[in-house]
Each structure stands twice: as C-alpha cells, then as structure tokens.
N, CA and C atoms as an extended XYZ file, in Angstrom:
549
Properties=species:S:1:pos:R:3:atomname:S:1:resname:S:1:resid:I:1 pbc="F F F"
N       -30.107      188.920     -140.691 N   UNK     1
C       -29.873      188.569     -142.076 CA  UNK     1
C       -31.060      189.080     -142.883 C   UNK     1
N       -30.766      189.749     -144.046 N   UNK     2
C       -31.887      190.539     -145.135 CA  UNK     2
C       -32.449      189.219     -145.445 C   UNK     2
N       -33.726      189.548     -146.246 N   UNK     3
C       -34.338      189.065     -146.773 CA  UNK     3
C       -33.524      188.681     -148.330 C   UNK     3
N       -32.526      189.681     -149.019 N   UNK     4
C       -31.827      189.142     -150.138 CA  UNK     4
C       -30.338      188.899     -149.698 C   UNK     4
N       -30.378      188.004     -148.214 N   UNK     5
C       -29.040      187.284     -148.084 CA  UNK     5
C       -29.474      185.713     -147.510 C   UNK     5
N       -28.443      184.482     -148.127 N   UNK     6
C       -28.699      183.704     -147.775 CA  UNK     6
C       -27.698      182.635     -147.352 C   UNK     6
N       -27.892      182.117     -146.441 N   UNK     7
C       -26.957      181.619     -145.214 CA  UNK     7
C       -26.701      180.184     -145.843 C   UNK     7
N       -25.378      180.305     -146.265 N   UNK     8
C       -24.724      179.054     -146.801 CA  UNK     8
C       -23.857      178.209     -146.040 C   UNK     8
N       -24.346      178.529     -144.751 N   UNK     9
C       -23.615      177.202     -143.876 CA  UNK     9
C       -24.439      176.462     -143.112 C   UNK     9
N       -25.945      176.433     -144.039 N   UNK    10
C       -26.812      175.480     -143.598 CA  UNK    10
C       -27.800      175.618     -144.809 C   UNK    10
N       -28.315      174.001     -145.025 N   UNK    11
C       -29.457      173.639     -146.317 CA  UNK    11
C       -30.450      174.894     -145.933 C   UNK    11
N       -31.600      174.918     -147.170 N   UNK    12
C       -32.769      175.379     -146.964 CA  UNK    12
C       -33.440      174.615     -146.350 C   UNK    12
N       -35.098      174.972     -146.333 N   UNK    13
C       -35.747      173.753     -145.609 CA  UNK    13
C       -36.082      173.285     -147.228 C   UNK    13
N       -36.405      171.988     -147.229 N   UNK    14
C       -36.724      171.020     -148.066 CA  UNK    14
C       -35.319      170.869     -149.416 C   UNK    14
N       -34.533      171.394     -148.974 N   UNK    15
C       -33.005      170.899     -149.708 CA  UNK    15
C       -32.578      169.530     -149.526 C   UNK    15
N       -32.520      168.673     -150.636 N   UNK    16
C       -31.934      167.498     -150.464 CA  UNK    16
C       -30.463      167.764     -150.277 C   UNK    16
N       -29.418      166.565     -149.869 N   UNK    17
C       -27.890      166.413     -149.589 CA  UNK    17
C       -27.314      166.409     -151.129 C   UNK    17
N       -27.972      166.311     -152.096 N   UNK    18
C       -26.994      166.037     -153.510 CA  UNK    18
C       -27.283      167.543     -154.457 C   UNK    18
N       -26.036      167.766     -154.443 N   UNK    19
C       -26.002      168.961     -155.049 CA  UNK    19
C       -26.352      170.713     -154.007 C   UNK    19
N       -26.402      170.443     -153.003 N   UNK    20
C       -27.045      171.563     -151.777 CA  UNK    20
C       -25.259      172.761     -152.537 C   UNK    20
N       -24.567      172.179     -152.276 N   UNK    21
C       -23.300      172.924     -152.306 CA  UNK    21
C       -23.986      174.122     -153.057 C   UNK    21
N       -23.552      173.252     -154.610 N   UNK    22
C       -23.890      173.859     -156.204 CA  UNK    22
C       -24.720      174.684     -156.056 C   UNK    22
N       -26.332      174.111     -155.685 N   UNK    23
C       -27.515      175.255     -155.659 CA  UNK    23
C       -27.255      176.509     -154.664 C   UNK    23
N       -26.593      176.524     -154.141 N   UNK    24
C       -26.479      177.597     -152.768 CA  UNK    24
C       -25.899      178.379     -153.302 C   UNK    24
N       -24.523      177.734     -153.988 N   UNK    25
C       -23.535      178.657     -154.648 CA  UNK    25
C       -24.415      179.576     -155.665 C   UNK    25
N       -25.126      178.643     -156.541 N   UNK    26
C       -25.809      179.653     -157.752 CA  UNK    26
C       -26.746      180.584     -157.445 C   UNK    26
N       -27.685      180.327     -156.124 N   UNK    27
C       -28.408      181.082     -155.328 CA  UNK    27
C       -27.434      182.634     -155.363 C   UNK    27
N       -26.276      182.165     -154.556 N   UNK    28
C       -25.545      183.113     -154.083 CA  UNK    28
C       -24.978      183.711     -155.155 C   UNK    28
N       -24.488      183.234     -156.198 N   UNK    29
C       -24.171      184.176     -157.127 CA  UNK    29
C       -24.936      185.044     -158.470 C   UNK    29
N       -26.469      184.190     -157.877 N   UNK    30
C       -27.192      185.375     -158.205 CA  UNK    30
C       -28.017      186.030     -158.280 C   UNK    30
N       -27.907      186.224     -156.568 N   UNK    31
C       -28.067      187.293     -155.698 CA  UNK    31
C       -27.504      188.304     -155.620 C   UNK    31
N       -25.839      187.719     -156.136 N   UNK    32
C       -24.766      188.849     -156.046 CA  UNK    32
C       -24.457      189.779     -157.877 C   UNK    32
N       -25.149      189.037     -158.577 N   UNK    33
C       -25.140      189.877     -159.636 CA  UNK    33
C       -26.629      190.337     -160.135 C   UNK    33
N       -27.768      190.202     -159.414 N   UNK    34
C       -28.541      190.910     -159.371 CA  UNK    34
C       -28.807      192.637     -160.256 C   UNK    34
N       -27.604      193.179     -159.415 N   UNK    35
C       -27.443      194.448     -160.092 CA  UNK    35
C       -27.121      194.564     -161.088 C   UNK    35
N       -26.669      193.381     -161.851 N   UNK    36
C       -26.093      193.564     -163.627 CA  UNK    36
C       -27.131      193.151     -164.322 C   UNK    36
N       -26.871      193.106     -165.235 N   UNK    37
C       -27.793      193.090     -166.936 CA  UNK    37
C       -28.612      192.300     -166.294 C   UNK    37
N       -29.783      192.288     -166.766 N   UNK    38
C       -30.805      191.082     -166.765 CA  UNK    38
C       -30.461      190.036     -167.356 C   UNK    38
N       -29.562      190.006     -168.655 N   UNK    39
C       -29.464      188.745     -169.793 CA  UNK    39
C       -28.245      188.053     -168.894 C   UNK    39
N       -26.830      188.779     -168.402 N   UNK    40
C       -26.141      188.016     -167.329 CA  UNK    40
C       -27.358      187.306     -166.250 C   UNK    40
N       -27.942      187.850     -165.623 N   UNK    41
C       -28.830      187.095     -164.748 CA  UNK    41
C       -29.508      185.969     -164.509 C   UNK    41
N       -29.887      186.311     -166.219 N   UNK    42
C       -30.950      185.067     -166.679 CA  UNK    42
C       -29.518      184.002     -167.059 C   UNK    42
N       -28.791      184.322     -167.669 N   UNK    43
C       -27.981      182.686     -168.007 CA  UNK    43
C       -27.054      182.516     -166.447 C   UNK    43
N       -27.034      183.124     -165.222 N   UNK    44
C       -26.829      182.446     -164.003 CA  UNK    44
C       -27.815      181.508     -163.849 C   UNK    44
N       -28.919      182.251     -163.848 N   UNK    45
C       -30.346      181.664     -163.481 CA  UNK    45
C       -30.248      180.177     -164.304 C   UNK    45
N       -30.187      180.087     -165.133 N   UNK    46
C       -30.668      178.762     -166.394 CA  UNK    46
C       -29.415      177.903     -166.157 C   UNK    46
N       -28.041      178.633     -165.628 N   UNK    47
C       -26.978      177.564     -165.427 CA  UNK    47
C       -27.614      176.873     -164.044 C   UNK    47
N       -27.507      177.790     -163.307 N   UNK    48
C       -27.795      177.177     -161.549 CA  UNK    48
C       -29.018      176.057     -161.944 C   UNK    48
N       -30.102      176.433     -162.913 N   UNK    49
C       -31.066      175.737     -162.845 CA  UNK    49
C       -30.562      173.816     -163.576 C   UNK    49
N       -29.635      174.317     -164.765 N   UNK    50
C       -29.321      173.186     -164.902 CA  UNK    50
C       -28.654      172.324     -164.788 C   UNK    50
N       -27.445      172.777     -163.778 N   UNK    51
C       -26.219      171.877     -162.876 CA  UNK    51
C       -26.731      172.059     -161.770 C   UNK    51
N       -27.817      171.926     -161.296 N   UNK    52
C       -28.361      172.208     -160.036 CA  UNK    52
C       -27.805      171.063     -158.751 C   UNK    52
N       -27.735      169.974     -159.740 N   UNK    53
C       -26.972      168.965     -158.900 CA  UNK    53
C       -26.124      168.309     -159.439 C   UNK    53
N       -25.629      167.515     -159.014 N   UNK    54
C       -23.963      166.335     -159.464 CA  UNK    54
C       -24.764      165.261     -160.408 C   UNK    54
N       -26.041      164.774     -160.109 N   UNK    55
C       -27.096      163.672     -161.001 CA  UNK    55
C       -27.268      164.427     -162.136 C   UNK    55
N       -27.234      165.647     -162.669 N   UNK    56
C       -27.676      166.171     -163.979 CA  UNK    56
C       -26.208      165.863     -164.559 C   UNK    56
N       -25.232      166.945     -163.502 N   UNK    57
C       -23.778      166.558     -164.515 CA  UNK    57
C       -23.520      165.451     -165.122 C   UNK    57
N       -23.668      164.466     -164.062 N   UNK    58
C       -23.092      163.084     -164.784 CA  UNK    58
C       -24.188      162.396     -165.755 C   UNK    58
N       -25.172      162.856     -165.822 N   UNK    59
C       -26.351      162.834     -166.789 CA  UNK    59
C       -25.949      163.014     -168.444 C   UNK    59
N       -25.503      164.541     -168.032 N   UNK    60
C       -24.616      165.621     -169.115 CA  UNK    60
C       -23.476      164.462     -169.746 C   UNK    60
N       -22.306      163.856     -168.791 N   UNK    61
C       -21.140      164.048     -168.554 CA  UNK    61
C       -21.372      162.447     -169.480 C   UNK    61
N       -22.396      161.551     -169.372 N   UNK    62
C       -22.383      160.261     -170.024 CA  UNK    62
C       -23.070      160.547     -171.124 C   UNK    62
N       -23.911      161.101     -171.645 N   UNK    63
C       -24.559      161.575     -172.355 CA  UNK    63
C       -23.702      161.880     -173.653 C   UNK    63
N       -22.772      162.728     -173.414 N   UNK    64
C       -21.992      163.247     -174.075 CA  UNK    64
C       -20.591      162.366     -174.455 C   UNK    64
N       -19.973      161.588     -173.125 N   UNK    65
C       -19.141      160.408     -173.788 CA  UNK    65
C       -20.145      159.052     -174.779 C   UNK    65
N       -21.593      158.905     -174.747 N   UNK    66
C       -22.384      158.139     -175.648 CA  UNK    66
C       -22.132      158.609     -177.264 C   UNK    66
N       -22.821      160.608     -176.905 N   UNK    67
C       -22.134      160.744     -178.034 CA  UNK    67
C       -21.456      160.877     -179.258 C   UNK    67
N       -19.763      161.315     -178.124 N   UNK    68
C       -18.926      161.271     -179.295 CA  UNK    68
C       -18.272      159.539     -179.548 C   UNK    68
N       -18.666      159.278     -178.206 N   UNK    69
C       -18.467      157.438     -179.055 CA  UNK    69
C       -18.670      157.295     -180.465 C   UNK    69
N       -20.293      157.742     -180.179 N   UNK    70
C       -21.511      157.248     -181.796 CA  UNK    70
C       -20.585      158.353     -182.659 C   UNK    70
N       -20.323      159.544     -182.347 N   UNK    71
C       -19.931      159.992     -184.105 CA  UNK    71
C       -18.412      159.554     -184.444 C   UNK    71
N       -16.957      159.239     -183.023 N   UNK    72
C       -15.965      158.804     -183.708 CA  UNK    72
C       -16.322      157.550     -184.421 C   UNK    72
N       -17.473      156.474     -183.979 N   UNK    73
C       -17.834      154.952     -184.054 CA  UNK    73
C       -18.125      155.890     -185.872 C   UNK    73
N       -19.016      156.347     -185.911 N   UNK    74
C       -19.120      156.363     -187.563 CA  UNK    74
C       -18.121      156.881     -187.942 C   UNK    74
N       -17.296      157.810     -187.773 N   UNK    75
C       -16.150      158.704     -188.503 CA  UNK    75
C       -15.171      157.372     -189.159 C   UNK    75
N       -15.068      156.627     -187.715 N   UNK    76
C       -13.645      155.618     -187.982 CA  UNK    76
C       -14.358      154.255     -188.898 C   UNK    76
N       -16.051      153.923     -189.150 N   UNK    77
C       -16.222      153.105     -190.146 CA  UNK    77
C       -16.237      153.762     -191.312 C   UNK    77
N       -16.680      154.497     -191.668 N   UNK    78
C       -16.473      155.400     -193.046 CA  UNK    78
C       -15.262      155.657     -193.544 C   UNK    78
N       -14.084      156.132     -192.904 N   UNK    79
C       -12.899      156.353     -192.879 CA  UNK    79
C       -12.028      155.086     -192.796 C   UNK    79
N       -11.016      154.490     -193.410 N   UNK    80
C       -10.192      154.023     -192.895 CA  UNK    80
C        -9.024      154.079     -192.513 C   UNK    80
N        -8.630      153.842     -191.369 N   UNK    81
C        -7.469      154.158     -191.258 CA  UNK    81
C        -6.210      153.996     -191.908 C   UNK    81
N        -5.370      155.256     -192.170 N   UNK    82
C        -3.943      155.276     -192.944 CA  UNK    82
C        -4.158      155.196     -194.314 C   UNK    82
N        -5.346      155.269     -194.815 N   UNK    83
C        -5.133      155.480     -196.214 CA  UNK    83
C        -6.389      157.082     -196.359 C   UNK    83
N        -7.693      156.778     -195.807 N   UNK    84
C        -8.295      158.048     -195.548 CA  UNK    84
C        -8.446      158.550     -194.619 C   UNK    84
N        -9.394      160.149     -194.769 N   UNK    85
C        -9.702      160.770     -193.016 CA  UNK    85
C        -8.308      161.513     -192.779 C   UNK    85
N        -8.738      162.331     -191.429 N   UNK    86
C        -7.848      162.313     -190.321 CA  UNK    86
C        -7.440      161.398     -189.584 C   UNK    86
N        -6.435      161.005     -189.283 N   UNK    87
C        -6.038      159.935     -188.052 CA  UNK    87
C        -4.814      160.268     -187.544 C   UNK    87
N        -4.726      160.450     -186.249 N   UNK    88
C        -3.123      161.152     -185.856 CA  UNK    88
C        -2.158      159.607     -185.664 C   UNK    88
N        -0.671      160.078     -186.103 N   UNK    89
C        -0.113      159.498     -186.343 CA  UNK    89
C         0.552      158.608     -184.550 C   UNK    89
N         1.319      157.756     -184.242 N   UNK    90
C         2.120      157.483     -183.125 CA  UNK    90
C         3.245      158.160     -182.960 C   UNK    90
N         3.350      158.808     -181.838 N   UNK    91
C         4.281      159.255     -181.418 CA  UNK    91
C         5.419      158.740     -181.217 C   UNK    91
N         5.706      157.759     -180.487 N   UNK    92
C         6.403      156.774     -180.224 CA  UNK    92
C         7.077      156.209     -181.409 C   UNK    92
N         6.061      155.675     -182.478 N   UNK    93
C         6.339      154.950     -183.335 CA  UNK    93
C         7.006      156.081     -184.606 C   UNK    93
N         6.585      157.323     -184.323 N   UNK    94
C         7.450      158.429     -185.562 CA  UNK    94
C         8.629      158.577     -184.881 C   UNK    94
N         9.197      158.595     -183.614 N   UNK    95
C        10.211      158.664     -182.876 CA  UNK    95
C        11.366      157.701     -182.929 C   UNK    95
N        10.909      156.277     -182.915 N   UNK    96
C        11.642      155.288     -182.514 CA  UNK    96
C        11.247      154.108     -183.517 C   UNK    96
N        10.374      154.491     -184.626 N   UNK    97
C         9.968      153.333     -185.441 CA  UNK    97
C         9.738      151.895     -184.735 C   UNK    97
N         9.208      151.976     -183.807 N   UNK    98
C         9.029      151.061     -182.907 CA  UNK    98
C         7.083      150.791     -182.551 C   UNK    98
N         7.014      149.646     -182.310 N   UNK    99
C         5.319      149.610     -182.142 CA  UNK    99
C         4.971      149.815     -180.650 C   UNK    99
N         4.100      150.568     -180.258 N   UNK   100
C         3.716      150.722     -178.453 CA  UNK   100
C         2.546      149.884     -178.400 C   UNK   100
N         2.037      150.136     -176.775 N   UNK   101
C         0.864      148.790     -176.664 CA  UNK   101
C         0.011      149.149     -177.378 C   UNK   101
N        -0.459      150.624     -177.919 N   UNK   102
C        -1.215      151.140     -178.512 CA  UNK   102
C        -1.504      151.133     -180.117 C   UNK   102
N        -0.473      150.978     -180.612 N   UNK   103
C        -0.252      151.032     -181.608 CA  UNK   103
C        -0.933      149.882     -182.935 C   UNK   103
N        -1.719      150.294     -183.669 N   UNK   104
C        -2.933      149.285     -184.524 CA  UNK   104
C        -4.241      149.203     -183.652 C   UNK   104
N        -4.741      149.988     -182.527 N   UNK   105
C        -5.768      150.173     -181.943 CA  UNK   105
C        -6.897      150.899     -183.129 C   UNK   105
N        -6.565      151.865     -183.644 N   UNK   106
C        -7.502      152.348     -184.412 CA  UNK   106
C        -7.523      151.554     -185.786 C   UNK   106
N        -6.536      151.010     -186.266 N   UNK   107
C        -6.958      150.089     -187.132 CA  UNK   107
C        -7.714      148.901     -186.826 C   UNK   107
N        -7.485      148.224     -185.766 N   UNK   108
C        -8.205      147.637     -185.195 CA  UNK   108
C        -9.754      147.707     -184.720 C   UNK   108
N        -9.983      148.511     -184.153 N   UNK   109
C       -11.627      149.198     -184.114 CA  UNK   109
C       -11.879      149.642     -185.597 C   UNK   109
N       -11.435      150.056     -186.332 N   UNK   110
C       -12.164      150.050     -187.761 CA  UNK   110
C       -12.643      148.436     -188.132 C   UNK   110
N       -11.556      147.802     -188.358 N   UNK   111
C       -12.163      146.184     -188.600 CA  UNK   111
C       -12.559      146.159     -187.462 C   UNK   111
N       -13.027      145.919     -186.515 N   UNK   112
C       -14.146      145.557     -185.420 CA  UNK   112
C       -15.501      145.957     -186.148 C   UNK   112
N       -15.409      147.291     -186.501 N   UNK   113
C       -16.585      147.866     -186.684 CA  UNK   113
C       -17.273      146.918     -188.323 C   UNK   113
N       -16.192      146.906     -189.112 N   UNK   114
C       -16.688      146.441     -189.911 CA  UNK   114
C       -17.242      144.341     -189.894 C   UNK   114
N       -16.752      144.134     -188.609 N   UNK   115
C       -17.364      143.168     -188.641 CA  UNK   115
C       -16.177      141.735     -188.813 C   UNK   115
N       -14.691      141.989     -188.663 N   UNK   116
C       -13.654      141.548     -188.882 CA  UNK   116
C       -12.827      141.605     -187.308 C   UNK   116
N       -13.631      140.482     -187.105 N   UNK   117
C       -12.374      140.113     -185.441 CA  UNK   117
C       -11.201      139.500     -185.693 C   UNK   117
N       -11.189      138.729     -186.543 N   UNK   118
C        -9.920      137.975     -186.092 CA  UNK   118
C        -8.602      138.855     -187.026 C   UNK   118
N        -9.409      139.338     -187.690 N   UNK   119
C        -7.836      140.995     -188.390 CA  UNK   119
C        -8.238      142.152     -186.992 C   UNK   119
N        -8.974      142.566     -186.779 N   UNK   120
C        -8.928      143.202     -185.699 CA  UNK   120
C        -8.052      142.856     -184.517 C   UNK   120
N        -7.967      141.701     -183.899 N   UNK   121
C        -7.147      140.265     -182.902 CA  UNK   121
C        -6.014      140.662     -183.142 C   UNK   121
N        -5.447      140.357     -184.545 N   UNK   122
C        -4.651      140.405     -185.339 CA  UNK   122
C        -3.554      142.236     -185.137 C   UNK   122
N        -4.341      143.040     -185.325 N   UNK   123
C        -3.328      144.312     -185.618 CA  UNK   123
C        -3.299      145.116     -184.034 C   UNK   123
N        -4.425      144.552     -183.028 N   UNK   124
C        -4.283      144.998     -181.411 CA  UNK   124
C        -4.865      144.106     -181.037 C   UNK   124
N        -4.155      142.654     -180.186 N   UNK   125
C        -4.884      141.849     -179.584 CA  UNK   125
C        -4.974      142.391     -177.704 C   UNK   125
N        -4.492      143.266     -177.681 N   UNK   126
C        -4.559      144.443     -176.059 CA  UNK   126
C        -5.050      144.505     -176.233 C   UNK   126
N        -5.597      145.443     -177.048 N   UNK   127
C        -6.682      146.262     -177.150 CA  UNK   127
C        -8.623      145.596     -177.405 C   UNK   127
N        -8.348      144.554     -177.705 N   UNK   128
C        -9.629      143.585     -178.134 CA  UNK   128
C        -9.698      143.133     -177.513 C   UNK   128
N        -8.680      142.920     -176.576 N   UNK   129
C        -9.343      141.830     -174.797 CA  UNK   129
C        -9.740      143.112     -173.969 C   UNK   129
N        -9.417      144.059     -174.379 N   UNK   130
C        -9.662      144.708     -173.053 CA  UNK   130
C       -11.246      145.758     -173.042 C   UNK   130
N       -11.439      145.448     -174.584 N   UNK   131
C       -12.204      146.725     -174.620 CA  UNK   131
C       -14.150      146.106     -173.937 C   UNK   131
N       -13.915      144.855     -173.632 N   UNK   132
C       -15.254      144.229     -173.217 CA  UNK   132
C       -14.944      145.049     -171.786 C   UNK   132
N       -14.157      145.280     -171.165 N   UNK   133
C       -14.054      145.872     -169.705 CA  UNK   133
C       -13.811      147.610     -169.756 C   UNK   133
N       -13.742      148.114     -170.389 N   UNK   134
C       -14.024      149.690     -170.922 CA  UNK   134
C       -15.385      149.709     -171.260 C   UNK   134
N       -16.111      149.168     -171.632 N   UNK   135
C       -17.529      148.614     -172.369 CA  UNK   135
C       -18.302      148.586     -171.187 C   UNK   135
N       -17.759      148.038     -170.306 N   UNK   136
C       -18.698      147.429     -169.200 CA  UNK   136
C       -18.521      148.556     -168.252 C   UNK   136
N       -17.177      149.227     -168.061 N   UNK   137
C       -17.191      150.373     -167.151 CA  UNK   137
C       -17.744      151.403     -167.749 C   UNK   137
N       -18.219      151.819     -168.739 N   UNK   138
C       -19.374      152.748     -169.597 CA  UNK   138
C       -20.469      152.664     -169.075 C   UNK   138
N       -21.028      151.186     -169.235 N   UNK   139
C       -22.446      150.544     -169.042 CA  UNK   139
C       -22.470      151.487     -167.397 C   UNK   139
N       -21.703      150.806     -166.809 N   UNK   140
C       -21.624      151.094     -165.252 CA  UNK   140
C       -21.884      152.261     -164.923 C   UNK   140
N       -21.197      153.364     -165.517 N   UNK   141
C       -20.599      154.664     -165.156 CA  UNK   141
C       -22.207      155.463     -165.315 C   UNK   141
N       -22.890      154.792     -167.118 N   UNK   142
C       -23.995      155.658     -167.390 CA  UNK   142
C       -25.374      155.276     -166.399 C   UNK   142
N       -25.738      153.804     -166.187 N   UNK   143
C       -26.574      153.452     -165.501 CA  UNK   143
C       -26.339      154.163     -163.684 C   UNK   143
N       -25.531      154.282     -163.421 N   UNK   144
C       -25.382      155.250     -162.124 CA  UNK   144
C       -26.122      156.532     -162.521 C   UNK   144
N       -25.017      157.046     -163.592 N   UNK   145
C       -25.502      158.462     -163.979 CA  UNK   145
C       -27.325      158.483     -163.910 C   UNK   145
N       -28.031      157.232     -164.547 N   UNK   146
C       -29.729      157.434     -165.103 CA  UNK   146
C       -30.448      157.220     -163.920 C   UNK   146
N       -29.492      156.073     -162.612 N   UNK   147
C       -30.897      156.040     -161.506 CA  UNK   147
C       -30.426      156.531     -160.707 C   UNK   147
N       -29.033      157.797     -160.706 N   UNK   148
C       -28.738      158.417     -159.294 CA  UNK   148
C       -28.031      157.332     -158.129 C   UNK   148
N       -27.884      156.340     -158.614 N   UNK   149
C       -27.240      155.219     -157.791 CA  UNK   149
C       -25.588      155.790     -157.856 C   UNK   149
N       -24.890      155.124     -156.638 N   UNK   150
C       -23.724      155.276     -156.859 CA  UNK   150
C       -22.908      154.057     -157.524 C   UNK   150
N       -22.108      154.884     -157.781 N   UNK   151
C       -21.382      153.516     -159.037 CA  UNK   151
C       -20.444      152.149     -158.086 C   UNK   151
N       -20.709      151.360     -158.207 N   UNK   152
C       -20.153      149.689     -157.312 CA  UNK   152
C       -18.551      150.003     -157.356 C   UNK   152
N       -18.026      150.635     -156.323 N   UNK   153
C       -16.667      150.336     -156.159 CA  UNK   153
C       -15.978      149.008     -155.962 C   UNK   153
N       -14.781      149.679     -156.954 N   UNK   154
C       -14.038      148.092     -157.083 CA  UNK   154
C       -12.812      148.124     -156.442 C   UNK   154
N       -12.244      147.521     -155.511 N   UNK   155
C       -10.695      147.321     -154.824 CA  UNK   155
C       -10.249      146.112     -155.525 C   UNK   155
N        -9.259      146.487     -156.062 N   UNK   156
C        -8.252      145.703     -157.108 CA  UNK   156
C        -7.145      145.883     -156.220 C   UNK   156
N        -6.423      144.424     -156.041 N   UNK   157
C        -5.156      144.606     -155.102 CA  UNK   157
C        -4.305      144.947     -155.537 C   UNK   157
N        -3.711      145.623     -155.068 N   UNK   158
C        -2.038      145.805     -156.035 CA  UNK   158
C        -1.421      144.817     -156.921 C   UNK   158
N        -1.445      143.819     -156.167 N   UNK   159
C        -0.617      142.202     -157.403 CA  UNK   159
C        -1.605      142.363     -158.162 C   UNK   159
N        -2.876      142.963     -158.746 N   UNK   160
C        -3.141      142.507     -159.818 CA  UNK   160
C        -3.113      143.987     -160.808 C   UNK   160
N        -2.957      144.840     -160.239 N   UNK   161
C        -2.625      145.887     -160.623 CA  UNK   161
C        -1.289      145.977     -161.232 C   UNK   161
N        -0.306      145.347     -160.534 N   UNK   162
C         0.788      144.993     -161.183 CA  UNK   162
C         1.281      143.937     -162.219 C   UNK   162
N         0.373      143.079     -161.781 N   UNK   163
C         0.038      142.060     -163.155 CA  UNK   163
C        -0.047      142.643     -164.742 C   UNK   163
N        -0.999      143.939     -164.353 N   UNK   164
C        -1.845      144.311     -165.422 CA  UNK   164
C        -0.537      145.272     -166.300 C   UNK   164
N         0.393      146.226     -165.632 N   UNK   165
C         1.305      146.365     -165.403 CA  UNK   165
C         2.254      145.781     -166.654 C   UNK   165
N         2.713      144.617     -166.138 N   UNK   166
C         3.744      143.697     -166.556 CA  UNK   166
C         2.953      142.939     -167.738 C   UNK   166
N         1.781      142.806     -167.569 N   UNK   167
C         1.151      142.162     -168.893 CA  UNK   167
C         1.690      143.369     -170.046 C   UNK   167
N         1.227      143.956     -170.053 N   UNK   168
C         1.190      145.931     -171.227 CA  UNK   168
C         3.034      146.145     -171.461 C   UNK   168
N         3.456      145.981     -170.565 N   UNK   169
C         4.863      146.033     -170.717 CA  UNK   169
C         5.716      144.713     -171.295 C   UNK   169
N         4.828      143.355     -171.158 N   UNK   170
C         5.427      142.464     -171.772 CA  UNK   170
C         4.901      142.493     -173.099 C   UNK   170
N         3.619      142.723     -173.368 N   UNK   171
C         2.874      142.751     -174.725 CA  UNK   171
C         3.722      143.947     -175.656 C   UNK   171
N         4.330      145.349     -174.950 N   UNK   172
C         5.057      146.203     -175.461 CA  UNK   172
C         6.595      145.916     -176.443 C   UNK   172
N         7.275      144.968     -175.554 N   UNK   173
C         8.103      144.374     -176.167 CA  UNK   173
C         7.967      143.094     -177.013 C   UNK   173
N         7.017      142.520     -176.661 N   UNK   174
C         6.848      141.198     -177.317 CA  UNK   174
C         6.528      141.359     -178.737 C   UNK   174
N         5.885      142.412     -179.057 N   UNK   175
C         5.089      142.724     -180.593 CA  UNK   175
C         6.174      143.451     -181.277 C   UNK   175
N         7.323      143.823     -180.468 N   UNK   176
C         8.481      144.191     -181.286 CA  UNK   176
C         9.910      143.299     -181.451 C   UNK   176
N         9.479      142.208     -181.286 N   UNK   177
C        10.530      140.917     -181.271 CA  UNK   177
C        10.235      140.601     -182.427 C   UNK   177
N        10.998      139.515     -183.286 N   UNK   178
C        10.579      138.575     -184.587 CA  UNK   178
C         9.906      137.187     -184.165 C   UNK   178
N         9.668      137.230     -183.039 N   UNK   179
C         9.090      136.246     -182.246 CA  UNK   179
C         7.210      136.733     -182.498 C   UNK   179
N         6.477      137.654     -182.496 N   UNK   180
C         5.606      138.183     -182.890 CA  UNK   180
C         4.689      137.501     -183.826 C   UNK   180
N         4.008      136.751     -183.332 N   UNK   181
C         3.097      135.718     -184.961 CA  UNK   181
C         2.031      136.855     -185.507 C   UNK   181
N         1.729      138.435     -185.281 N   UNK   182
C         1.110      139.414     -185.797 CA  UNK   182
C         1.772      139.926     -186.928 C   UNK   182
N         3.124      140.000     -187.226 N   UNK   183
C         3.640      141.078     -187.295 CA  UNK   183
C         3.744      141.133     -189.537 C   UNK   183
C-alpha cells in the first residue's frame, strides 16, 4: 500500500469509534481528488474537517432547529395569524370545511406567545398539552447533542401508543360535533 493510499477497513492509530466512518471517507475522498483544483480540495478539506464526526452534526443539527424555533417564535409574535404575515392555510379544512387535530395550532402559539393560555387552551387544547413533551424532547435531543451523551431511550408500549392514537382521533371528531365547548 502507497504512502497516498489509505486502508479503510481498519481505524488509524489514535482514531476514536465516533465518526471513524465519515473521517476515512473524507480522507479518502480527498486523496482521490487531489488532482483537481486546489479550491475543490480545500472545501473537501474544510467539509471533512467539519462533519468530521456524528457529535458536530447533531451539534449543527440542534443548533439550527434552536434557531429557526427563535425566528418562526418571533415571525408568529409579530404576525398574527389570519389577519397578517404569511401563514399557510389547512388543507383538510379548505377541502372538507372541517377542523383537524391540527387545526388553531398556530393561532394558538401566537396567543401562547403573547402571554394568553387560556385563549390559546381554547383554539388547540392538543396542541397545549402536548407541547411541554416536544419541549422536553428538544431539551433532550440538544443536551445529548452538547455532552456527546447518548440520548435516554424510551420504550412506550403499544397500548399506550394506541391510546395516544385514539386520544387525536377522538379529539379529531369531537371538536367537530356541536358538543364542542371551544367552538
């Protein structure tokens, strides 16, 4: 084996296990474009250097859902929904004039934001129970991402999976009954 070939079915010496794949690959690919432009070279070089492992991506990867959180979080307080802004319309609901589980979520996070729970409660009460557990799987997802820890797997049994299920599907129809104390 040359001196400019390198054997990718075993680490270097002092290669850690996270990310070995990635770096080998970028090694290897550029080694193999070597012969082209220098400026191709250099942005192999600066990619390999900065996805070097799976801990930067998800670094990147939370970083970036933080965010566009923070700029939709200001877009949708500045804006309100259905009278200013962009806001895409329901599908469902332009189809079938009908409300889905989804449906008053973004009106809803606008009054959240402004500081109005119980009209928030009010136009998506799904959506306001649930979002403390989207919240918390964020928290989760980014604090892995910052100490390289792996993220606490959760086994959820099926019955409650199906619970969850039949809850969304009863809340679906229920908010379109006259039975509805939202509506």
């Amino acid at each position: 084996m040359g001196v400019d070939q390198v054997d990718l079915a075993r680490p270097l010496p002092g290669e850690s296990s996270t990310g070995v794949q990635l770096a080998r690959q970028g090694r290897q690919l550029n080694l193999n474009l070597e012969a082209s432009t220098s400026i191709l070279g250099s942005i192999v070089e600066v990619t390999r250097i900065m996805f070097a492992s799976q801990l930067t991506i998800r670094r990147f990867v939370a970083g970036g859902i933080w965010l566009l959180l923070a700029a939709a979080g200001v877009y949708l307080y500045l804006f309100e929904p259905g009278r200013t802004g962009f806001f895409p319309i329901c599908p469902f609901r332009a189809l079938t004039g009908l409300d889905c589980p989804g449906c008053g979520t973004t009106r809803a996070l606008h009054q959240l934001l402004h500081g109005n729970v119980v009209a928030a409660f009010e136009l998506n009460p799904l959506t306001i129970l649930l979002l403390p557990v989207l919240v918390c799987a964020l928290v989760s997802f980014t604090r892995s991402a910052i100490t390289g820890q792996p993220m606490p797997q959760l086994s959820i049994p099926p019955k409650y999976v199906w619970l969850s299920v039949v809850v969304v599907l009863g809340f679906w129809v229920f908010r379109n009954t006259a039975f509805y104390p939202f509506a």
